[in-house]
Coordinates of C-alpha atoms in Angstrom, one line a residue:
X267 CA 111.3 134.9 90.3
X268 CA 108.2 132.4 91.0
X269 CA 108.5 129.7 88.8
X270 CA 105.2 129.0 86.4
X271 CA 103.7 125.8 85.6
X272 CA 103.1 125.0 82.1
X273 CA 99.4 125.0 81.4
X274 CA 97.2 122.6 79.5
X275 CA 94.1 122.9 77.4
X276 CA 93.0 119.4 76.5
X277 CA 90.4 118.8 73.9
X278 CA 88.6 116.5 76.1
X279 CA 88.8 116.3 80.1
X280 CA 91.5 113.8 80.8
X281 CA 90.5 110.3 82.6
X282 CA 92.1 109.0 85.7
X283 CA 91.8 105.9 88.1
X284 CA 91.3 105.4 91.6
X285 CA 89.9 103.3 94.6
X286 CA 87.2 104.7 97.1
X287 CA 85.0 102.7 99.5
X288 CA 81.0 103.2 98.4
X289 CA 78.8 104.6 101.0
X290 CA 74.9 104.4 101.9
X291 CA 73.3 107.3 103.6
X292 CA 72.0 106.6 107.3
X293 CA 68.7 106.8 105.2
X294 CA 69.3 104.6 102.7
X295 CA 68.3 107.7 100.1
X296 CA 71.7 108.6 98.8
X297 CA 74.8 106.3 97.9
X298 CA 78.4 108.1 97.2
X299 CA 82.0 107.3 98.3
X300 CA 84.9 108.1 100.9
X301 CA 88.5 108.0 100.1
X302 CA 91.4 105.8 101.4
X303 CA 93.7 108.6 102.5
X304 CA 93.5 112.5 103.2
X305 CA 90.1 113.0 102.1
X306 CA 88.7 109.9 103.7
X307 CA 86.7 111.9 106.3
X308 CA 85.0 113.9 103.7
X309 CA 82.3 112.0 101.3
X310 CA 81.6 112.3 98.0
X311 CA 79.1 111.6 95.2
X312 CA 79.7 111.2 91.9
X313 CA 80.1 114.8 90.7
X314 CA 81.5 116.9 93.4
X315 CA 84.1 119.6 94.2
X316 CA 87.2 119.5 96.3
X317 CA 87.6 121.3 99.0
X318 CA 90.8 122.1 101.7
X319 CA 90.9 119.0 103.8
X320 CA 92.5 121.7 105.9
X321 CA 89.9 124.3 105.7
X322 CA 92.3 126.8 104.4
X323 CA 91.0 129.4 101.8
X324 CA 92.3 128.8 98.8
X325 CA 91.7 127.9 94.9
X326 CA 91.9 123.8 94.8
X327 CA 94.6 122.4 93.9
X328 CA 97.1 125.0 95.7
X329 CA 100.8 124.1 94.6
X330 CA 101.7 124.8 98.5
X331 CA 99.4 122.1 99.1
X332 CA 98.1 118.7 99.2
X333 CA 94.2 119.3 99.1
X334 CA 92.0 118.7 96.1
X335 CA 91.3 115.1 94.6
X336 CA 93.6 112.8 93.5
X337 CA 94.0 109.9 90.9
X338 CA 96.6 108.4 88.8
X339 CA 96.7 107.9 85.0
X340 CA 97.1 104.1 84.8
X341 CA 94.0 102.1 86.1
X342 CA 96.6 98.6 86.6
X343 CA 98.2 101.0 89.0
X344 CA 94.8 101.8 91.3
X345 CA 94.1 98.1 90.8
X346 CA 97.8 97.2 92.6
X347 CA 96.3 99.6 95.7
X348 CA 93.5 96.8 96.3
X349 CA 95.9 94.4 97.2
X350 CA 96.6 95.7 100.5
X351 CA 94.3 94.8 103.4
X352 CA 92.5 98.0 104.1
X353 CA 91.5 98.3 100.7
X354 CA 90.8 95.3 99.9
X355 CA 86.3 96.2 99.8
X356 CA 87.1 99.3 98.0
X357 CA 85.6 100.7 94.4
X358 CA 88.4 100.9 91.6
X359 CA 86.0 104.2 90.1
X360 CA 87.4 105.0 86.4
X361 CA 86.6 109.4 86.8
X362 CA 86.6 112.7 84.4
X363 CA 89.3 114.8 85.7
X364 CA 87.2 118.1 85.5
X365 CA 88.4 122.3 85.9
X366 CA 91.8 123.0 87.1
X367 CA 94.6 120.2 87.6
X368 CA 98.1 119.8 88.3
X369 CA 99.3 117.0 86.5
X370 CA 102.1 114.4 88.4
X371 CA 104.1 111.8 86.8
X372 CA 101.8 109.1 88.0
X373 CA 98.7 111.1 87.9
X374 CA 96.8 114.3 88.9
X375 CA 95.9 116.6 91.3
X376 CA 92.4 117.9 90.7
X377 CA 89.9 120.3 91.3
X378 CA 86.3 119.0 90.3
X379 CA 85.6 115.1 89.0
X380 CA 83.1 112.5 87.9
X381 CA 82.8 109.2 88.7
X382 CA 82.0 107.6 85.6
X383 CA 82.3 103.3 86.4
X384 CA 82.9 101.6 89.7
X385 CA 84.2 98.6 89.5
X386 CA 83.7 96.6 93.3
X387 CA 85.4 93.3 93.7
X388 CA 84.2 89.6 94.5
X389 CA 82.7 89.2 97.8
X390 CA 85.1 87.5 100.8
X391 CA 84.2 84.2 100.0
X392 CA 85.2 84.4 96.4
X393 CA 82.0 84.9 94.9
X394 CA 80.9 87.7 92.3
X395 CA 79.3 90.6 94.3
X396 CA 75.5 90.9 94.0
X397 CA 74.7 93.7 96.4
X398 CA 76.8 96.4 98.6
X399 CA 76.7 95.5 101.9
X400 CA 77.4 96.8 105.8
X401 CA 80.7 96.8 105.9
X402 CA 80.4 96.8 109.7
X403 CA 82.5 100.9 110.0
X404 CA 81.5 104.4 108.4
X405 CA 81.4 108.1 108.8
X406 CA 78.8 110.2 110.3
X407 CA 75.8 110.2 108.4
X408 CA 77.0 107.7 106.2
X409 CA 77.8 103.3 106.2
X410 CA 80.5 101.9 104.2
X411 CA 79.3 99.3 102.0
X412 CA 81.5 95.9 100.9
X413 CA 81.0 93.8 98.3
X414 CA 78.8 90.8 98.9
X415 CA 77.2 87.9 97.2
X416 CA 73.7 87.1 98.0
X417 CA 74.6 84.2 100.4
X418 CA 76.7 86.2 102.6
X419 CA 74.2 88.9 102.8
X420 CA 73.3 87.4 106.4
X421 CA 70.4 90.4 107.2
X422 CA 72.8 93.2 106.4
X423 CA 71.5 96.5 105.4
X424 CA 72.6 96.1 101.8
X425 CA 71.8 97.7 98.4
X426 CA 72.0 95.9 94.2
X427 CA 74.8 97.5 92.1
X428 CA 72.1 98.4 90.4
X429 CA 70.0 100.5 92.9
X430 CA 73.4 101.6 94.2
X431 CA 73.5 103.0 90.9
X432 CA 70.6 104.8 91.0
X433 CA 71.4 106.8 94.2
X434 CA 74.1 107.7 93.5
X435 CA 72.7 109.2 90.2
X436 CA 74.7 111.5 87.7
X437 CA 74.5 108.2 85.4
X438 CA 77.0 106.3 87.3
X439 CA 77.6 102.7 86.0
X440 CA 78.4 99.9 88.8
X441 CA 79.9 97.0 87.7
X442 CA 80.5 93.8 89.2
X443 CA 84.7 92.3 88.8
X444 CA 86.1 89.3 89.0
X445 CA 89.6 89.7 90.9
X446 CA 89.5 92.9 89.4
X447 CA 88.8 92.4 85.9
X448 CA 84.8 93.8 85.0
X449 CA 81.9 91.2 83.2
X450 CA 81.2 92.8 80.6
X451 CA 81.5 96.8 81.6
X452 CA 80.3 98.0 77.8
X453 CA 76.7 96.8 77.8
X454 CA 74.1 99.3 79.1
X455 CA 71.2 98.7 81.1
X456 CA 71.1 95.4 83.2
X457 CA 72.4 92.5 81.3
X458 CA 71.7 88.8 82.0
X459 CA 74.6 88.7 84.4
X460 CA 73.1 91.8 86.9
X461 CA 69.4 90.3 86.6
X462 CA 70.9 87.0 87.5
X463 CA 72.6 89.5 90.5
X464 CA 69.4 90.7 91.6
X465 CA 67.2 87.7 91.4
X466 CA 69.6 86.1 93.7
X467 CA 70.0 88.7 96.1
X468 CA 65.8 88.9 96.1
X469 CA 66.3 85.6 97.1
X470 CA 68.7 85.4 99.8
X471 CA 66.3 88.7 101.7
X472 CA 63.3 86.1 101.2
X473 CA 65.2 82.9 102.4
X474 CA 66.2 85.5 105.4
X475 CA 62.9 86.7 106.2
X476 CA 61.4 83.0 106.0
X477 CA 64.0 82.5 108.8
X478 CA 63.1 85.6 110.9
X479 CA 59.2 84.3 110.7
X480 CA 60.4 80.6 111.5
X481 CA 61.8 82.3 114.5
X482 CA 58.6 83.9 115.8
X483 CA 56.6 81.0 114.9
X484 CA 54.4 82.5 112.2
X485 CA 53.9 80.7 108.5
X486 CA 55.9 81.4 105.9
X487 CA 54.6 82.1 102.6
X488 CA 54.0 78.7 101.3
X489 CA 52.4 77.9 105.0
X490 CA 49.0 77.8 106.5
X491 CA 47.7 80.9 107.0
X492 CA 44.1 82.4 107.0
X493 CA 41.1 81.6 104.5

């Protein structure tokens, strides 16, 4: 007799938690993310199907399987995964557990999900992030981004949150924490706290480009120049 797992029809799509690290596009045209364990090879954006890690043909989630995406139901528990040190530059993304799912004790196993909020962490010095930045490994195709304040940008291909945000697309909110609590995640649009963000990270890629001209000997832009 095969056993048969209760099903569920929830009003609303349930909501899980988990950590991802954000990725850029060789580009630059599209941002999305990359797990931390089975699925790591295989990007994502923010709405996006699971597939067979094993290439196997089958409905995701199978039960005789482990493929499909996964999250669990309490965000402080994808917040205690950041504290090891290979996760310590990844997303905590708050998603919308979408089409079928096998529900665990700590969470679920999914096929079909939106990221909703990414929450990135304070930049290695301590410092609220400003911009994503070349985290120095990726995947084919695609760079892994950490957090980064503006002073540690250092010439890094880097992106905002905010234009992070934007390629990503599918109204995906990015959010800047500190120690892994969010400023402010309820406001919409850019707040006081993400202009201040992006004025200082326009500042650091001037303050970086003076020195690149310094460099070559030309004048920057409050030196001599032509008439």
């Amino acid at each position: 007799m095969r056993l048969r797992l209760p099903e569920e029809r929830p009003a609303e799509p349930p909501t899980g938690f988990k950590i991802a690290h954000p990725v850029l596009s060789h580009d630059g045209t599209r941002a999305g993310f990359t797990g931390v364990s089975l699925g790591a090879a295989l990007p994502y954006g923010v709405l996006a199907d699971a597939s067979c890690v094993y290439g196997l043909r089958h409905r995701v989630p199978h039960r005789r399987c482990d493929c499909g995406f996964h999250c669990v139901h309490e965000r402080a528990a994808a917040e205690a995964l950041l504290c090891t040190a290979e996760h310590r530059t990844a997303a905590l993304l708050e998603v919308t557990v979408l089409g079928a799912y096998i529900r665990f004790e700590h969470g679920f196993r999914y096929a079909r999900q939106r990221v909703r909020v990414a929450t990135v962490g304070p930049c290695a010095c301590g410092t609220v992030a400003a911009a994503l930045a070349d985290a120095g490994w990726g995947r084919p195709g695609r760079r892994a981004l950490a957090p980064s304040c503006a002073g540690c940008l250092h010439g890094r291909t880097s992106v905002s949150l905010a234009s992070f945000a934007r390629l990503a697309g599918d109204g995906l909110r990015v959010v800047a924490g500190r120690g892994g609590t969010p400023e402010n995640p309820g406001t919409d649009g850019l707040g006081v706290a993400e202009l201040a963000a992006e004025a200082a990270l326009l500042q650091a890629r001037l303050d970086w480009f003076q020195t690149q001209l310094a460099r070559f000997g030309g004048p920057g832009p409050g030196g001599a120049g032509q008439g």
